[in-house]
Each structure stands twice: as structure tokens, then as C-alpha cells.
mmCIF file of C-alpha atoms in Angstrom:
data_model
loop_
_atom_site.group_PDB
_atom_site.id
_atom_site.type_symbol
_atom_site.label_atom_id
_atom_site.label_comp_id
_atom_site.label_asym_id
_atom_site.label_seq_id
_atom_site.Cartn_x
_atom_site.Cartn_y
_atom_site.Cartn_z
ATOM 1 C CA UNK A 300 22.139 -15.576 15.553
ATOM 2 C CA UNK A 301 19.483 -17.851 14.243
ATOM 3 C CA UNK A 302 18.788 -21.054 15.881
ATOM 4 C CA UNK A 303 18.925 -22.955 12.423
ATOM 5 C CA UNK A 304 20.992 -22.480 9.320
ATOM 6 C CA UNK A 305 19.487 -21.482 6.161
ATOM 7 C CA UNK A 306 20.306 -24.802 4.862
ATOM 8 C CA UNK A 307 18.420 -26.527 7.597
ATOM 9 C CA UNK A 308 15.590 -24.261 7.025
ATOM 10 C CA UNK A 309 15.720 -25.223 3.113
ATOM 11 C CA UNK A 310 15.825 -28.653 3.656
ATOM 12 C CA UNK A 311 12.790 -28.469 6.028
ATOM 13 C CA UNK A 312 10.745 -26.228 3.844
ATOM 14 C CA UNK A 313 11.721 -28.028 0.760
ATOM 15 C CA UNK A 314 12.658 -31.489 1.462
ATOM 16 C CA UNK A 315 14.368 -33.692 -1.154
ATOM 17 C CA UNK A 316 13.674 -36.878 -2.126
ATOM 18 C CA UNK A 317 10.097 -37.341 -0.068
ATOM 19 C CA UNK A 318 8.213 -40.313 -0.683
ATOM 20 C CA UNK A 319 8.116 -44.528 -0.966
ATOM 21 C CA UNK A 320 10.112 -46.572 -3.329
ATOM 22 C CA UNK A 321 7.612 -49.345 -3.693
ATOM 23 C CA UNK A 322 10.264 -51.885 -5.048
ATOM 24 C CA UNK A 323 13.019 -50.738 -2.910
ATOM 25 C CA UNK A 324 16.067 -52.881 -2.476
ATOM 26 C CA UNK A 325 16.523 -51.993 0.966
ATOM 27 C CA UNK A 326 14.421 -50.270 3.623
ATOM 28 C CA UNK A 327 15.502 -48.994 7.219
ATOM 29 C CA UNK A 328 13.285 -47.551 9.784
ATOM 30 C CA UNK A 329 14.667 -46.171 13.146
ATOM 31 C CA UNK A 330 13.019 -44.180 15.897
ATOM 32 C CA UNK A 331 13.776 -42.130 19.171
ATOM 33 C CA UNK A 332 11.426 -42.786 21.801
ATOM 34 C CA UNK A 333 12.640 -39.741 23.677
ATOM 35 C CA UNK A 334 11.882 -37.278 20.972
ATOM 36 C CA UNK A 335 9.341 -39.455 18.908
ATOM 37 C CA UNK A 336 11.070 -38.770 15.799
ATOM 38 C CA UNK A 337 10.611 -41.839 13.292
ATOM 39 C CA UNK A 338 12.608 -41.786 9.772
ATOM 40 C CA UNK A 339 12.198 -44.544 7.099
ATOM 41 C CA UNK A 340 14.628 -44.653 4.376
ATOM 42 C CA UNK A 341 14.151 -46.418 0.934
ATOM 43 C CA UNK A 342 16.959 -47.523 -1.422
ATOM 44 C CA UNK A 343 17.153 -48.410 -5.079
ATOM 45 C CA UNK A 344 20.416 -49.978 -5.954
ATOM 46 C CA UNK A 345 21.757 -50.700 -9.407
ATOM 47 C CA UNK A 346 25.168 -52.203 -10.082
ATOM 48 C CA UNK A 347 26.492 -51.143 -6.602
ATOM 49 C CA UNK A 348 25.293 -47.752 -6.726
ATOM 50 C CA UNK A 349 22.572 -45.842 -4.807
ATOM 51 C CA UNK A 350 20.331 -44.908 -7.688
ATOM 52 C CA UNK A 351 17.332 -43.605 -5.907
ATOM 53 C CA UNK A 352 16.636 -42.875 -2.277
ATOM 54 C CA UNK A 353 13.460 -41.660 -0.621
ATOM 55 C CA UNK A 354 12.371 -41.022 2.843
ATOM 56 C CA UNK A 355 9.426 -40.730 5.076
ATOM 57 C CA UNK A 356 10.224 -38.926 8.361
ATOM 58 C CA UNK A 357 7.451 -38.323 11.388
ATOM 59 C CA UNK A 358 9.344 -35.673 13.499
ATOM 60 C CA UNK A 359 10.654 -31.921 13.879
ATOM 61 C CA UNK A 360 12.041 -29.598 11.313
ATOM 62 C CA UNK A 361 15.671 -31.035 12.105
ATOM 63 C CA UNK A 362 14.705 -34.481 11.807
ATOM 64 C CA UNK A 363 12.876 -33.810 8.292
ATOM 65 C CA UNK A 364 16.199 -31.672 7.201
ATOM 66 C CA UNK A 365 18.464 -34.278 8.307
ATOM 67 C CA UNK A 366 16.649 -36.930 6.378
ATOM 68 C CA UNK A 367 16.556 -34.854 3.501
ATOM 69 C CA UNK A 368 20.430 -33.832 3.542
ATOM 70 C CA UNK A 369 21.228 -37.483 4.225
ATOM 71 C CA UNK A 370 19.444 -38.673 1.105
ATOM 72 C CA UNK A 371 21.082 -35.922 -0.740
ATOM 73 C CA UNK A 372 24.740 -37.025 0.441
ATOM 74 C CA UNK A 373 24.400 -40.831 -0.675
ATOM 75 C CA UNK A 374 22.330 -40.532 -4.023
ATOM 76 C CA UNK A 375 24.605 -41.432 -6.946
ATOM 77 C CA UNK A 376 27.182 -43.076 -4.714
ATOM 78 C CA UNK A 377 28.715 -46.373 -4.591
ATOM 79 C CA UNK A 378 27.504 -48.549 -1.605
ATOM 80 C CA UNK A 379 31.098 -48.209 -0.026
ATOM 81 C CA UNK A 380 30.632 -44.449 0.018
ATOM 82 C CA UNK A 381 26.894 -44.525 1.257
ATOM 83 C CA UNK A 382 27.830 -46.876 4.197
ATOM 84 C CA UNK A 383 30.432 -44.322 5.184
ATOM 85 C CA UNK A 384 27.846 -41.729 5.989
ATOM 86 C CA UNK A 385 28.165 -40.174 9.308
ATOM 87 C CA UNK A 386 25.793 -37.991 11.508
ATOM 88 C CA UNK A 387 28.933 -35.330 11.767
ATOM 89 C CA UNK A 388 28.658 -35.270 7.698
ATOM 90 C CA UNK A 389 25.076 -34.657 7.880
ATOM 91 C CA UNK A 390 25.369 -31.925 10.324
ATOM 92 C CA UNK A 391 28.259 -30.228 8.685
ATOM 93 C CA UNK A 392 26.444 -30.295 5.115
ATOM 94 C CA UNK A 393 23.599 -28.698 6.854
ATOM 95 C CA UNK A 394 25.939 -26.113 8.334
ATOM 96 C CA UNK A 395 25.180 -27.234 11.874
ATOM 97 C CA UNK A 396 22.452 -28.066 14.127
ATOM 98 C CA UNK A 397 21.620 -27.250 17.582
ATOM 99 C CA UNK A 398 23.201 -29.348 20.167
ATOM 100 C CA UNK A 399 19.689 -30.409 21.563
ATOM 101 C CA UNK A 400 18.991 -31.587 17.791
ATOM 102 C CA UNK A 401 22.115 -33.314 17.030
ATOM 103 C CA UNK A 402 20.175 -36.772 17.703
ATOM 104 C CA UNK A 403 18.289 -35.822 14.300
ATOM 105 C CA UNK A 404 21.528 -36.378 12.230
ATOM 106 C CA UNK A 405 22.344 -39.460 14.341
ATOM 107 C CA UNK A 406 18.943 -40.951 13.374
ATOM 108 C CA UNK A 407 19.527 -40.149 9.627
ATOM 109 C CA UNK A 408 22.552 -42.221 9.983
ATOM 110 C CA UNK A 409 21.116 -45.088 11.594
ATOM 111 C CA UNK A 410 18.132 -45.243 9.117
ATOM 112 C CA UNK A 411 20.807 -45.479 6.315
ATOM 113 C CA UNK A 412 22.734 -47.795 7.962
ATOM 114 C CA UNK A 413 19.592 -49.962 8.703
ATOM 115 C CA UNK A 414 18.353 -49.522 4.889
ATOM 116 C CA UNK A 415 21.807 -50.777 3.831
ATOM 117 C CA UNK A 416 21.783 -53.757 6.255
ATOM 118 C CA UNK A 417 18.379 -54.703 4.818
ATOM 119 C CA UNK A 418 19.735 -54.503 1.443
ATOM 120 C CA UNK A 419 22.511 -56.848 2.332
ATOM 121 C CA UNK A 420 20.341 -59.189 4.067
ATOM 122 C CA UNK A 421 18.104 -59.426 0.974
ATOM 123 C CA UNK A 422 21.012 -60.183 -1.636
ATOM 124 C CA UNK A 423 22.342 -62.851 1.026
ATOM 125 C CA UNK A 424 18.781 -64.474 1.009
ATOM 126 C CA UNK A 425 18.509 -64.145 -2.742
ATOM 127 C CA UNK A 426 22.079 -65.770 -3.129
ATOM 128 C CA UNK A 427 21.421 -68.765 -1.007
ATOM 129 C CA UNK A 428 18.123 -69.137 -2.817
ATOM 130 C CA UNK A 429 19.966 -69.462 -6.018
ATOM 131 C CA UNK A 430 22.318 -72.141 -4.711
#
């Protein structure tokens, strides 16, 4: 049995949504000090929909694949659905990860949550400035 599924290998070799959104509406960055993986997620949100999402990941193949899959799972989705993304959903969409690599899917979930929190914070600041 192969250590990684074909989907993990595909998202590692051909990651989707790599890059930066210069005028992002929300940015989240998380890292794992133990393994050294760092993920940064950029969100573009229009009318409550994630219209674009990009990532930069420094880490292993599982971290890159998890980032890529997470962006695919939330792109085009309403904020409420994007906020429900779980590491389990990322792992399942990748057809599994080895147990010692599950933390990569957790980082992807945490990076999305951090970007959404940044978006909400920015929205609150903008609303406060208008009043």
C-alpha cells in the first residue's frame, strides 16, 4: 500500500490556488513549531462568498496538499460553509493522510479560520470607522 493517496500526490505535484492576493479581504497565517510547517491563506470575499482563495505553504508534501485541497473546498462557497471546514473534511477529500501527517490538515483548517477571523476583524473596523 502506498503511503500517500493519488489525490495527495496530485495536490502536492500540481497544487491549486498557489500565490498571493495583494488586496485580500482576510489573511491567516499559522505554523507548527514541531514540524516547521507554515501556511498562509489569502481570501477575497464578495457578497458573503469566497470568490478567490490563495495559499503559500512552507512545509512537506502533506502540508502543500492539505493547503491546496482546503482552498478547493472553500472556493465559491458562502462564508458560513467556509467556516465549517474541518481537518477531517480535508483529510477525507484527500482520500486520507498517514497518521503522523494529520497535523497538516489541522493546520489547513486553522489557517482558513485565521483568515476568516481576520476578515471579520477588518469588517468590524470598517463598520466602526463609518459610524
